[in-house]
Structure formats: C-alpha cells, structure tokens
Amino acid sequence: MTEKNRKKITENRKILMCGNEAVGEAAIVAGCKFYAGYPITPQNELTAYMSRRMPEEGRTFIQSESELAAINMVFGASAAGARAMTSSSSPGISLKQEGISYMAGAELPGVIINMMRAGPGLGNITPAQGDYFQATKGGGHGDYHIIVLAPASVQELFNLGIKAFDLADKYRTPVMVMGDGMLGQMMEPIEFQKTENRRQKTENKKNLSSDFYHQTFDKPWALTGCKGRKANVVKSLYLKEGALEDLNNRLQEKYKKISEEEVLFEEYNTEEADMVLVSYGTVSRICKSAAKKLISEEFKVGFLRPITLWPFPYKKINQLAKAGKKFFVVEMSSGQMLEDVILAVNGKSKVNFYGRMGGGIPEESVVFAKVKELLNAKNL
Amino acid sequence: MQKIYSKPKSLRNVKTHYCPGCGHGIIHRIICEVIDELDIREETIAIAPVGCSVIAYDYWDFDVSEAAHGRAPAVATGIKRVHPDKFVFTYQGDGDLASIGTAEIIHTANRGENISVIFVNNAVYGMTGGQMAPTTVEKQKTKTTPLGRDFKLHGFSFKITEMLSVLEPVVYLERCSVHNPVSINKTKRAIKKSFKIQLENKGFSLVEVVSPCPTYWKVTPVEAASWIENNMLKQYPLGVIKDVK
Ligand SMILES: Cc1ncc(C[n+]2csc(CCOP(=O)(O)OP(=O)(O)O)c2C)c(N)n1
C-alpha cells in the first residue's frame, strides 16, 4: 500500500482502487494469513496486489503452479487454522472445484474470489455471469453448497470481502465472492470507514496495518500439533456405515441455517411496482438506472438485487410474486439466476428475461425499452 | 526384566486394514518410532494421501489432514507456511505422488518447502485394485497391463526421485526398501535423517520406500521379498540419490 493511500485512510478519506485491489485489501483487513493464486485475466491485479501486500504484513503469498495447487494450499492453511484465500477467473475456478468440494466435505473455511469471464472453454476475458450455476449449485462433486456473495461496486467488493471471511469461519464453509471482469478491473473511490465492523472499532485506532475489523473465531478443530489435547483429524472420508449420511445431514442442517439467517439483497421501489427488475453484480447497475428512468416516466417499476446468490432470496421474491408483481430478469448469461427466480415465483406470477452472453453487456436503453414495451402491452 | 521392544507411543493400539505382507504397516511403524525418538509427536502434522494408506490417521496418534488425490504436497505447503515451527510430512503412494500429483510434488520440492515426504513405491495402484502405476516395472502384469507393461506402449517406469534430484532446493533424497530387516533398519535411518533435516530448517527432503504389495503382485508375502530383489531393484536401485553438503 502506498504511503499516500495509507495517509488518506487514516484521515478517513476515500482512496481510488480497482475492484481486484479492493478485495485484496479486504483480505488484508480481515486478517487473511495465506494467499495462493495462479495468474489469469481479469483478476491479475489481485494476485499482483497480494504479492506486495501479504509480505508487507508478514503473511504468506504463493504464486502456485496451478489453480489445483492453490486451492489445496488454501485447504492446508485453513486446516492449520489460518484465514486463507485464493482467487481466479472462470477457467481457473473450474480447476478449483476439486478443492472446494473437499473443503466443503472437511468443513473448512476459506475464501475464493471469482472474477468471471466469458466461456465456455477458454472463451475470452470479457465480463460474463455464466458461472452462476457452478457457484450456487455446488460446482464440484457431492451434495454441498458454498455461500456466494455478489458485489456490485468496488466498495462492496471491499465490504463483502471482509464479510466473506467472517461467514466462512462462522459456518466452517468455503465462501465465494463472485464478480466479473468489469467489476474487478474498474476503479472507484472506496471508503474504508464504510465497513460495519470497523466503525465500532476504529475510533481509537489510527494504524491500519493490522487486522482489527473482523470477528475472531476459536478453531479447536485446527491442526496445530496435539500438545495437551487429543489428535485432530481433518478429513472428508467417512467409511463406517451411516457416517457419511450423518455428515451430509449435518451439512444440510448448516445450509438450512445459512438460508434462514444470511440472505442479503437490495431492493428499491418494490412495494409500489408492477414489475420488478432482478439482476446482480455489474448488470444490477445497468438495471438500477433503467429502473430509475422508468420510474421518472411514471412506470411502476421496482428493483431487486440479490447480494447473496446462495442463499438466494427465494422468500422475498415469492412474497413479491404473491403480491402480484411481475419480474424482469437481466443477466450476462443465457438465464441462470432466472431459474432461481422462476423457482421462487413458483407459478404465482410471470417472469420475463433478457440476457446476453459471450461478453455482451446488456445496455440500459435496451432494458428500458423492453420493460416499457411489456408494461405498455399490459399483458406482461 | 528389561523391555526392549514395544509399540511406539505415536502408533495407536489398533489393528490395521492392510493385507498380509503389505509394506504400509511397517513404514507407519518406522515413522512412529522416529517421531517418538525425536520427541516430536505433539509438534507433528501429517498429510495422508488417497490410496491404501488414506486412513493412516486411524493408526497414527498425532494431527493429520487428508488431502485430495495427489495434492498432499500442496496441502503440506499451506500447513507448513502457517506453522513453520511444526513438523510437517506427507505420506504418499506412487499413483498419488508420481502420477496425479506430479506437478504438486515437483513444485513443492522446487520451492524448497521445509517438509519431509515419505514416498511409498509399490509399483501398483493398490487401493483401486492393482492397476498400472507410473512405477510399474517392465513386463509387470497389472489389471490394466494384462499382457505386462510394454515400455513402448505404456511409457517407462517413472523415476521421480531421480527427477527431483536436479532441483536445486532439494537437500536429501534416498531410496530404501522394507523387504528385509537390514533394509528396514536403513529405511528407519533415512527417515530419521529426513525428519532431522526439517527440524534443522534445512529444506525439502524425500525418502522413497520400495514396498511390497503381495496382493496385486499375485505372490505370497515371502515371495514378495524376492520379487523386489528380482524385479524392482534393477529399475529402482537403493541408496542415497542426493545428500546435504
Ligand atoms: C481424483 C481421483 N482419481 C482417482 C481416484 C481413485 N484412486 C484412489 S487411490 C488411487 C491410486 C492409489 O495408488 P497409490 O498412490 O500407488 O497408493 P496405494 O494404494 O498403492 O498405496 C486411485 C487412482 C481418486 N480417489 N481420486
């Protein structure tokens, strides 16, 4: 971190960062002790940032030989009790699925950043949202979920970046922060003051280098050497009859609790609306301004942005559907979150969709025109 | 009466699931003896592989992490970097270390991670039922080389320990065996040396142990010893491959 930025932070002034750097700094602030990553665009700024900041803080940075190695290093660091993170973009996240499944099975916390790019295959480096299914439905093998957070600004990348570590430790689960190439690479001013935890704790603290924003969790299960206790084992293999079913039942109970307690979304004008625009991440910024324009032209439009993609705000959307609202889902995909909206609506109302793929970005004017047309046609 | 032989403290008092004549049990025990002698049980964090020895943590009485197939060196890297003051070793079979985990072992060695690796070479995939391993020797019949390994068709027996010797940060490599008492004693000395190297912060070391698998070699435990002499040691000569200066 530059002296200039450090000074600005202590003076509670905004600093300009790109999304990749902001989420990197979030990890620093959250007390992440171990980072491993493998270069891939559009998240290279994050790996580069960590290569500077982690050693500055006396923590570990490793450029691993592959994404497979990176996630398994994170598995080890987490098993050893440390907060640990890795990051990548879509093709690399596919490789990490092995480790993520093992972490879910071994109930290890850990943070994974995915700055999505367009696929399938090598695709290209333009922003996309085609990894929604992979992230929210498990991704690797086995019956599991990870928490998926979807920030829509650089500030939120920072805030949710910190929250990701707390959620991971609280539930002993991998947490993914999922942005896209646009969010990772664009620069916006961020305010360190904005994070909830920090506000309470920074009053009499001027030095920003240490980890004081986050919650701390006891980890009696961690591998630290068995001095004064029984030996600990970190594993996902269960051979005894019924033992693996027990683990799965325990995991499902945990997922139920997360679904009940951790759903986050942003809503705007939904009560008054006939039609609610649903979108997340980068696309939500486009939809928000389209919604505002429509409202200024006296159309009854609302806006809903899931912040947690898993757990998904099924209940909220179901309530809106029951109240007769129609939906317009916009994504940079063929309609992946769309399926969750349809599930939530459960036939109670109509769901419309507009999506672009392969790096195409939905334009505000198109969203505006499509919603206007639907509302004017009256048969939504 | 003086007690001259007993179960190491680090070894749990349970029956193992290993087949008669399998080398894993012997190697587990040697490791535990060394850990007791160095008095590091409470400082130890081991990484078990995917393979016949996956449940090594049911036999060892110290902290153990599982790792996905072949990823033990990456998991060990994460653990050791978090706890540089703890003693960390991986225990891996030849499929785990020399096939699916080739990249991880080479790069962990090349980073000079201060860990110890026990590499069990039984020339076969035990856990999955006796398929060809990268270390399977010429003409050896396995489930997937029913006519015997043909080097032209299936590749050559993989000498990963020799390969590692060219990496600059690697400080000590030795190939041992457990097919007779003399070899077992040598193996124990090698493992102790490797463990001490780590405790002295000298860096990466690996001990390859040629180990019998009578079940999938389709021989008796007694015949397995001569099978090693006749079939494995030509391809895998015993001795120090690289040593600390
Ligand atoms: C990703 C993955 N691929 C394949 C397997 C199946 N598998 C389990 S153990 C093993 C090979 C074990 O052989 P080795 O490492 O030589 O150890 P041994 O059982 O002989 O001691 C394989 C292929 C697996 N568990 N995971």
XYZ file of C-alpha atoms and ligand atoms in Angstrom:
651
model
C 0.000 0.000 0.000
C 1.363 3.430 -0.930
C 2.120 5.967 1.775
C -0.318 8.344 0.103
C -3.188 5.882 0.383
C -2.253 4.892 3.913
C -2.389 8.543 4.907
C -5.747 9.045 3.222
C -7.174 6.075 5.068
C -6.043 7.310 8.458
C -7.607 10.660 7.609
C -10.826 8.835 6.695
C -10.575 9.998 3.099
C -11.574 7.964 0.084
C -8.969 6.153 -1.951
C -9.157 5.092 -5.572
C -8.778 1.382 -6.168
C -9.738 -1.154 -8.774
C -12.079 -3.928 -7.689
C -9.376 -6.570 -7.683
C -7.217 -4.491 -5.355
C -10.141 -3.605 -3.107
C -10.991 -7.228 -2.463
C -7.299 -7.904 -1.871
C -7.172 -5.172 0.732
C -10.351 -6.590 2.258
C -8.495 -9.853 2.806
C -5.620 -7.985 4.440
C -8.031 -6.166 6.713
C -9.873 -9.413 7.535
C -6.654 -10.984 8.761
C -6.088 -13.352 5.853
C -2.772 -15.049 6.636
C -2.342 -17.081 3.489
C -2.972 -16.382 -0.181
C -2.173 -18.589 -3.147
C -3.135 -17.872 -6.738
C -2.291 -18.507 -10.355
C -2.372 -15.695 -12.929
C -5.462 -15.325 -15.087
C -7.120 -12.275 -16.605
C -9.283 -10.453 -15.485
C -8.112 -10.941 -11.892
C -4.364 -10.404 -12.304
C -4.393 -7.145 -10.356
C -5.481 -9.132 -7.299
C -2.629 -11.640 -7.467
C -0.190 -8.795 -8.044
C -1.649 -6.795 -5.164
C -1.364 -9.748 -2.793
C 2.239 -10.357 -3.873
C 3.048 -6.906 -2.484
C 0.688 -6.590 0.468
C 0.995 -10.037 2.046
C 4.772 -9.844 2.580
C 4.358 -6.234 3.778
C 2.163 -7.607 6.537
C 4.427 -10.561 7.240
C 1.950 -13.011 5.748
C 2.286 -15.662 3.043
C 1.855 -15.119 -0.688
C 2.456 -18.013 -3.068
C 2.160 -17.975 -6.833
C 1.192 -21.602 -7.184
C 1.904 -23.930 -10.081
C -1.813 -24.241 -10.861
C -5.252 -23.430 -9.529
C -5.463 -27.001 -8.275
C -2.393 -26.444 -6.157
C -3.639 -23.031 -4.992
C -6.947 -24.290 -3.641
C -5.263 -27.268 -1.993
C -2.742 -24.953 -0.347
C -5.699 -22.977 0.940
C -7.139 -26.275 2.194
C -3.915 -26.843 4.146
C -3.613 -23.309 5.501
C -7.233 -23.412 6.595
C -6.808 -26.855 8.189
C -3.917 -25.301 10.094
C -6.328 -22.695 11.488
C -5.447 -19.663 9.375
C -7.704 -17.426 7.339
C -6.848 -18.219 3.739
C -7.854 -17.089 0.276
C -7.365 -17.863 -3.381
C -8.638 -16.090 -6.469
C -9.114 -16.783 -10.128
C -11.432 -16.347 -13.074
C -13.765 -18.878 -14.653
C -11.391 -21.460 -16.236
C -9.291 -21.452 -13.069
C -12.377 -21.762 -10.890
C -13.269 -24.949 -12.770
C -9.935 -26.386 -11.626
C -10.566 -25.279 -8.052
C -13.798 -27.253 -7.841
C -11.951 -30.328 -6.594
C -10.558 -28.467 -3.615
C -13.788 -26.610 -2.918
C -15.688 -29.899 -2.700
C -13.047 -31.324 -0.335
C -13.214 -28.181 1.806
C -17.000 -28.397 1.963
C -16.691 -32.052 2.989
C -13.999 -31.390 5.573
C -15.920 -28.307 6.770
C -13.012 -25.969 6.230
C -13.482 -22.214 5.928
C -11.825 -20.380 3.071
C -12.465 -17.558 0.624
C -12.463 -17.909 -3.146
C -12.699 -14.899 -5.445
C -14.088 -15.460 -8.937
C -13.867 -12.553 -11.374
C -15.961 -14.214 -14.048
C -15.083 -14.104 -17.710
C -16.948 -15.376 -20.735
C -16.964 -19.076 -21.581
C -17.363 -21.912 -22.208
C -13.829 -23.204 -22.578
C -11.164 -20.585 -22.882
C -13.871 -18.151 -24.061
C -12.360 -14.747 -23.680
C -11.570 -12.186 -20.990
C -14.716 -10.096 -21.304
C -17.084 -9.928 -18.318
C -19.841 -12.532 -18.005
C -22.104 -14.236 -15.486
C -22.015 -17.737 -16.899
C -20.657 -19.346 -13.710
C -23.829 -18.806 -11.667
C -24.891 -22.462 -11.807
C -21.381 -23.659 -10.985
C -21.121 -21.338 -7.989
C -24.580 -21.663 -6.495
C -25.470 -25.298 -7.149
C -22.334 -26.864 -5.696
C -19.886 -26.777 -8.589
C -17.790 -29.764 -7.584
C -18.930 -33.297 -6.832
C -21.205 -34.146 -3.936
C -24.170 -32.652 -2.174
C -22.996 -29.299 -0.921
C -23.361 -25.557 -1.228
C -20.993 -22.707 -0.662
C -22.006 -19.192 0.272
C -21.818 -16.947 -2.795
C -21.614 -13.162 -2.425
C -22.186 -10.907 -5.424
C -20.909 -7.355 -5.004
C -21.931 -4.635 -7.438
C -19.308 -1.982 -6.741
C -15.704 -1.654 -5.707
C -16.823 -0.512 -2.265
C -18.987 -3.573 -1.918
C -16.165 -5.840 -3.056
C -14.228 -4.483 -0.109
C -17.073 -4.830 2.392
C -18.195 -8.257 1.262
C -14.578 -9.351 1.001
C -14.274 -8.886 4.758
C -17.675 -10.407 5.443
C -16.705 -13.483 3.402
C -14.028 -14.386 5.951
C -16.417 -13.988 8.868
C -19.096 -16.131 7.215
C -16.520 -18.762 6.285
C -15.331 -19.090 9.880
C -18.801 -18.831 11.384
C -20.150 -21.736 9.321
C -16.891 -23.566 8.558
C -17.575 -23.396 4.845
C -15.936 -22.073 1.703
C -17.322 -18.690 0.655
C -17.080 -17.332 -2.865
C -17.068 -13.659 -3.741
C -18.224 -13.554 -7.334
C -17.689 -10.528 -9.507
C -16.830 -10.227 -13.157
C -14.052 -8.761 -15.247
C -15.725 -5.379 -15.314
C -16.045 -5.131 -11.556
C -12.526 -6.434 -10.986
C -10.828 -4.004 -13.292
C -12.791 -0.787 -12.934
C -11.650 1.865 -10.484
C -13.894 3.554 -7.957
C -13.255 5.517 -4.803
C -13.719 3.463 -1.666
C -14.152 4.449 1.911
C -12.621 2.160 4.486
C -14.920 3.692 7.071
C -17.949 2.092 5.414
C -17.433 -1.404 6.781
C -19.764 -2.229 9.645
C -17.232 -3.895 11.875
C -14.735 -1.192 11.503
C -16.932 1.676 12.524
C -17.214 0.342 16.031
C -13.600 -0.487 16.413
C -11.518 2.196 14.743
C -12.343 5.127 16.959
C -9.180 5.000 18.990
C -7.028 3.239 16.453
C -5.015 5.139 13.912
C -2.838 2.427 12.447
C -4.388 0.489 9.609
C -1.836 -2.235 9.058
C -3.242 -4.786 11.448
C -6.312 -6.932 11.469
C -8.932 -5.367 13.656
C -12.082 -5.159 11.579
C -13.189 -8.720 11.680
C -14.599 -11.185 14.127
C -12.375 -13.852 15.601
C -13.382 -17.456 15.949
C -11.995 -20.274 18.063
C -10.819 -23.193 15.982
C -10.381 -26.147 18.329
C -10.555 -28.464 15.309
C -7.472 -26.952 13.628
C -4.220 -28.833 13.147
C -1.671 -27.205 15.415
C 0.142 -30.224 16.873
C -1.632 -32.273 19.545
C 0.055 -30.773 22.610
C -2.294 -31.083 25.592
C -5.196 -32.496 23.595
C -6.290 -35.466 21.519
C -5.026 -35.623 17.958
C -7.147 -33.715 15.432
C -8.005 -35.101 12.026
C -9.236 -33.043 9.066
C -10.967 -35.299 6.567
C -13.889 -35.806 4.248
C -13.691 -39.606 4.071
C -16.325 -41.463 6.079
C -16.255 -45.230 5.725
C -18.350 -46.529 8.603
C -21.900 -47.382 7.676
C -24.133 -44.355 8.067
C -21.273 -41.983 8.926
C -21.293 -40.236 5.566
C -25.044 -39.884 5.668
C -24.647 -38.298 9.103
C -22.119 -35.817 7.716
C -24.451 -34.965 4.857
C -27.364 -34.457 7.213
C -25.201 -32.173 9.322
C -24.179 -30.201 6.223
C -27.795 -29.830 5.135
C -28.748 -28.529 8.586
C -25.975 -25.986 8.285
C -27.189 -24.940 4.830
C -30.707 -24.563 6.178
C -29.459 -22.295 8.945
C -27.462 -20.218 6.456
C -30.541 -19.959 4.221
C -32.591 -18.714 7.138
C -30.077 -16.248 8.538
C -27.744 -14.948 5.884
C -29.837 -13.907 2.878
C -28.904 -10.428 1.667
C -30.480 -8.327 -1.057
C -31.021 -4.723 -2.026
C -34.493 -3.554 -3.041
C -35.847 -0.334 -4.393
C -39.445 0.675 -5.001
C -40.626 -2.953 -4.973
C -43.782 -2.193 -2.925
C -45.108 0.264 -5.488
C -44.009 -1.719 -8.507
C -45.983 -3.773 -11.011
C -42.749 -5.059 -12.495
C -39.559 -5.820 -10.542
C -36.212 -5.886 -12.328
C -33.997 -8.637 -10.890
C -30.254 -8.682 -11.525
C -26.947 -8.960 -9.685
C -23.412 -7.648 -9.898
C -22.419 -5.446 -12.795
C -25.786 -5.908 -14.532
C -27.636 -4.597 -11.487
C -26.042 -1.190 -12.002
C -27.470 -1.078 -15.501
C -30.872 -2.244 -14.286
C -30.920 0.222 -11.429
C -30.511 3.199 -13.702
C -33.003 1.758 -16.197
C -35.482 1.316 -13.319
C -34.930 4.877 -12.135
C -35.548 6.224 -15.629
C -38.712 4.171 -15.946
C -39.918 5.421 -12.571
C -39.239 9.011 -13.628
C -41.548 8.345 -16.571
C -44.161 7.144 -14.080
C -43.879 3.464 -14.829
C -44.482 1.271 -11.787
C -41.119 -0.420 -11.702
C -39.030 -1.765 -8.832
C -35.541 -3.152 -8.481
C -34.243 -6.184 -6.619
C -30.615 -7.187 -6.366
C -29.652 -10.453 -4.670
C -26.393 -9.855 -2.787
C -26.158 -13.452 -1.641
C -26.650 -15.650 -4.709
C -26.560 -18.612 -2.379
C -28.504 -18.461 -0.155
C -30.889 -16.952 -2.724
C -33.695 -14.583 -1.642
C -36.420 -17.089 -2.577
C -38.743 -15.914 0.186
C -38.560 -12.264 -0.762
C -39.253 -12.959 -4.430
C -42.060 -15.351 -3.539
C -43.705 -12.656 -1.402
C -43.487 -10.167 -4.240
C -44.917 -12.720 -6.672
C -47.810 -13.420 -4.335
C -48.454 -9.694 -4.171
C -48.962 -9.799 -7.940
C -45.645 -8.310 -9.096
C -44.230 -9.446 -12.399
C -40.496 -9.905 -12.910
C -37.894 -8.941 -15.449
C -34.597 -10.771 -15.003
C -31.467 -9.465 -16.683
C -28.184 -11.373 -16.766
C -24.938 -11.705 -18.667
C -25.839 -15.337 -19.296
C -28.484 -17.424 -21.027
C -30.628 -17.226 -17.912
C -29.078 -18.978 -14.938
C -30.296 -16.913 -11.984
C -33.533 -16.830 -13.968
C -34.140 -20.440 -12.905
C -33.960 -19.480 -9.231
C -36.362 -16.588 -9.792
C -38.778 -18.978 -11.512
C -38.420 -21.389 -8.577
C -39.116 -18.577 -6.133
C -42.104 -17.278 -8.102
C -43.437 -20.829 -8.224
C -46.012 -20.120 -10.922
C -47.591 -17.288 -8.966
C -46.600 -14.641 -11.473
C -44.880 -14.065 -14.794
C -41.116 -13.931 -15.278
C -39.526 -12.233 -18.296
C -35.882 -12.406 -19.258
C -33.247 -10.555 -21.178
C -29.696 -11.828 -21.335
C -26.518 -11.501 -23.322
C -23.643 -13.955 -23.446
C -20.058 -14.209 -24.576
C -19.035 -10.869 -23.119
C -22.047 -8.934 -24.406
C -23.276 -6.406 -21.864
C -26.998 -5.625 -21.634
C -27.496 -1.981 -22.487
C -29.522 0.299 -20.280
C -31.511 1.611 -23.243
C -32.444 -1.924 -24.272
C -33.539 -2.878 -20.752
C -35.505 0.377 -20.585
C -37.213 -0.239 -23.937
C -38.027 -3.898 -23.234
C -39.603 -3.188 -19.845
C -41.507 -0.206 -21.246
C -42.837 -2.319 -24.087
C -44.012 -5.031 -21.686
C -45.663 -2.524 -19.374
C -47.374 -0.747 -22.275
C -48.608 -4.044 -23.702
C -50.334 -4.558 -20.345
C -50.265 -8.329 -20.762
C -46.908 -8.504 -19.008
C 13.025 -57.627 33.210
C 14.000 -55.007 30.665
C 11.536 -54.132 27.935
C 13.433 -53.868 24.669
C 10.643 -53.704 22.106
C 7.231 -52.115 22.384
C 4.614 -50.241 20.442
C 5.632 -46.646 19.734
C 3.571 -44.046 21.568
C 2.675 -42.374 18.281
C 1.103 -45.575 16.953
C -2.446 -46.287 18.060
C -3.162 -49.683 19.543
C -5.490 -50.870 16.778
C -5.492 -53.476 14.038
C -4.745 -52.154 10.559
C -6.742 -52.956 7.446
C -3.642 -53.771 5.394
C -3.290 -57.071 3.526
C -0.815 -59.683 4.810
C 2.716 -58.764 3.765
C 1.861 -55.157 2.849
C 4.635 -52.654 3.476
C 2.447 -49.764 4.655
C 2.188 -51.119 8.218
C 5.955 -51.449 8.549
C 6.516 -47.935 7.230
C 3.816 -46.481 9.506
C 5.566 -48.066 12.456
C 9.040 -46.847 11.494
C 7.702 -43.305 11.160
C 6.150 -43.517 14.617
C 9.359 -44.884 16.148
C 11.308 -41.978 14.678
C 8.729 -39.437 15.849
C 8.923 -40.883 19.374
C 12.723 -40.924 19.342
C 12.825 -37.290 18.219
C 10.074 -36.483 20.732
C 8.024 -34.513 18.207
C 4.611 -36.241 18.406
C 2.940 -33.124 19.746
C 4.574 -30.942 17.093
C 3.696 -33.169 14.172
C 1.136 -32.521 11.436
C 0.990 -35.237 8.780
C -0.834 -35.367 5.466
C -2.383 -38.675 4.459
C -2.776 -39.457 0.761
C -5.533 -41.011 -1.288
C -4.502 -44.629 -1.659
C -4.401 -47.689 0.572
C -2.974 -45.568 3.393
C -5.735 -42.936 3.288
C -6.832 -43.773 6.830
C -3.313 -43.560 8.258
C -4.852 -41.167 10.806
C -6.657 -44.140 12.326
C -3.227 -45.594 13.119
C -1.164 -42.506 13.916
C -1.768 -40.658 17.129
C -0.944 -37.113 16.044
C -2.624 -34.378 13.975
C -3.342 -35.469 10.408
C -5.013 -33.904 7.406
C -6.400 -35.756 4.467
C -5.620 -34.401 1.009
C -7.268 -34.899 -2.360
C -5.510 -37.479 -4.566
C -2.007 -36.210 -5.294
C -2.409 -32.846 -3.582
C -0.689 -33.703 -0.301
C 2.373 -31.525 -1.075
C 0.110 -28.508 -1.741
C -1.800 -29.128 1.488
C 1.520 -29.540 3.316
C 2.693 -26.228 1.855
C -0.357 -24.470 3.278
C 0.091 -26.075 6.686
C 3.841 -25.523 6.932
C 3.595 -21.866 5.896
C 1.029 -21.296 8.635
C 3.030 -23.282 11.202
C 6.700 -23.034 10.212
C 7.629 -24.222 13.705
C 5.687 -27.503 13.440
C 6.935 -30.740 11.938
C 5.089 -31.482 8.688
C 5.360 -34.564 6.496
C 3.375 -36.124 3.660
C 2.917 -39.844 3.152
C 2.145 -40.742 -0.457
C 1.845 -43.731 -2.762
C 3.282 -43.867 -6.265
C -0.013 -43.134 -8.000
C -0.604 -40.239 -5.651
C 2.878 -38.742 -5.869
C 4.198 -39.768 -9.283
C 1.061 -39.647 -11.409
C -1.846 -37.432 -10.433
C 0.278 -35.325 -8.066
C 3.380 -34.945 -10.232
C 3.018 -31.198 -10.566
C 2.452 -30.699 -6.841
C 5.478 -32.739 -5.701
C 7.827 -31.136 -8.233
C 6.807 -27.582 -7.454
C 6.737 -28.130 -3.705
C 10.254 -29.513 -3.946
C 11.321 -26.676 -6.209
C 10.000 -24.070 -3.770
C 12.194 -25.779 -1.221
C 9.347 -26.162 1.236
C 10.800 -27.294 4.538
C 8.845 -30.542 4.710
C 9.573 -34.270 4.619
C 7.996 -36.666 2.139
C 7.636 -40.404 2.579
C 7.046 -41.863 -0.859
C 5.818 -45.456 -0.885
C 6.626 -47.174 -4.175
C 4.782 -50.484 -4.528
C 4.760 -50.453 -8.339
C 0.991 -50.664 -8.441
C -2.263 -48.879 -7.613
C -3.285 -50.791 -4.524
C -6.468 -49.114 -3.454
C -8.265 -49.260 -6.788
C -7.455 -52.913 -7.345
C -3.999 -53.295 -8.846
C -3.824 -51.160 -11.978
C -0.617 -49.957 -13.584
C 1.211 -47.279 -11.619
C 3.784 -44.921 -13.124
C 6.353 -47.043 -11.263
C 5.116 -50.398 -12.593
C 8.178 -52.255 -13.925
C 8.751 -53.729 -17.376
C 6.637 -56.781 -18.208
C 4.760 -56.468 -14.883
C 1.191 -57.668 -15.217
C -1.438 -55.450 -13.672
C -5.185 -55.004 -14.098
C -4.560 -52.500 -16.877
C -1.454 -54.112 -18.373
C -2.833 -57.647 -18.681
C -0.042 -58.640 -21.062
C 2.631 -56.965 -18.966
C 3.922 -53.408 -19.106
C 5.327 -52.683 -22.520
C 7.587 -49.638 -22.257
C 6.904 -48.695 -25.872
C 3.172 -48.781 -25.307
C 2.740 -47.678 -21.688
C 5.716 -45.472 -21.056
C 8.739 -46.297 -18.910
C 8.898 -46.901 -15.173
C 8.881 -43.423 -13.731
C 11.914 -42.376 -11.694
C 10.554 -39.332 -9.970
C 13.084 -39.328 -7.141
C 15.928 -39.071 -9.655
C 13.989 -36.314 -11.407
C 13.698 -34.371 -8.176
C 17.449 -34.598 -7.639
C 18.104 -31.951 -10.295
C 16.078 -29.364 -8.414
C 18.395 -27.048 -6.555
C 16.463 -26.587 -3.295
C 16.123 -30.343 -2.698
C 18.580 -31.295 0.050
C 18.205 -35.013 0.593
C 16.795 -37.948 -1.388
C 17.257 -41.609 -0.624
C 15.650 -44.769 -1.938
C 15.181 -47.531 0.621
C 13.194 -50.712 0.924
C 11.410 -52.732 3.578
C 11.805 -56.225 2.137
C 14.225 -57.485 4.806
C 15.396 -56.453 8.303
C 18.613 -54.821 7.104
C 16.656 -52.689 4.626
C 14.100 -51.817 7.269
C 16.844 -50.501 9.542
C 18.285 -48.471 6.695
C 14.845 -47.072 5.923
C 14.441 -46.013 9.529
C 17.812 -44.243 9.461
C 16.852 -42.460 6.229
C 13.503 -41.333 7.606
C 15.173 -40.076 10.763
C 17.673 -38.164 8.681
C 14.915 -36.603 6.599
C 12.969 -35.584 9.704
C 16.072 -34.077 11.311
C 16.787 -32.093 8.152
C 13.393 -30.449 8.505
C 13.834 -29.853 12.231
C 17.114 -28.112 11.421
C 15.286 -25.977 8.824
C 17.442 -27.261 6.004
C 14.652 -27.734 3.487
C 12.929 -30.313 1.324
C 13.758 -33.998 1.586
C 12.128 -37.200 0.395
C 12.598 -40.865 1.226
C 11.328 -43.313 -1.362
C 10.472 -46.674 0.143
C 10.183 -49.664 -2.173
C 7.395 -51.586 -0.547
C 5.742 -54.960 -1.120
C 2.197 -55.416 -2.399
C 1.825 -59.217 -2.455
C -1.892 -58.970 -3.204
C -1.529 -57.231 -6.540
C 1.814 -58.723 -7.419
C -0.016 -62.050 -7.003
C 2.713 -63.574 -4.853
C 2.947 -64.669 -1.215
C 4.338 -62.244 1.349
C 7.537 -64.306 1.475
C 7.863 -64.341 -2.308
C 7.274 -60.572 -2.355
C 10.735 -60.037 -0.846
C 12.443 -61.828 -3.712
C 10.038 -60.175 -6.182
C 11.501 -56.856 -5.028
C 15.067 -58.191 -5.406
C 14.412 -59.662 -8.841
C 12.031 -57.162 -10.400
C 12.233 -53.781 -8.734
C 15.761 -53.057 -7.594
C 17.213 -53.036 -11.098
C 14.867 -50.239 -12.072
C 14.919 -48.688 -8.618
C 18.430 -49.107 -7.156
C 18.634 -48.426 -3.434
C 20.836 -45.752 -1.938
C 21.319 -42.052 -1.454
C 20.343 -40.086 -4.554
C 21.124 -36.636 -3.245
C 22.574 -35.531 0.063
C 23.140 -32.439 2.161
C 26.517 -30.930 1.586
C -9.282 -37.680 -8.447
C -9.240 -39.124 -8.144
N -8.955 -40.000 -9.121
C -8.914 -41.332 -8.838
C -9.150 -41.795 -7.577
C -9.136 -43.277 -7.310
N -7.913 -43.711 -6.644
C -7.889 -43.877 -5.321
S -6.410 -44.398 -4.769
C -5.776 -44.432 -6.322
C -4.368 -44.905 -6.599
C -3.617 -45.231 -5.396
O -2.397 -45.786 -5.729
P -1.082 -45.396 -4.965
O -0.964 -43.930 -4.849
O 0.030 -46.084 -5.661
O -1.275 -45.938 -3.484
P -1.509 -47.430 -2.949
O -2.984 -47.618 -2.888
O -0.861 -48.381 -3.916
O -0.889 -47.441 -1.617
C -6.719 -44.022 -7.252
C -6.470 -43.982 -8.703
C -9.465 -40.829 -6.581
N -9.729 -41.172 -5.314
N -9.491 -39.522 -6.881
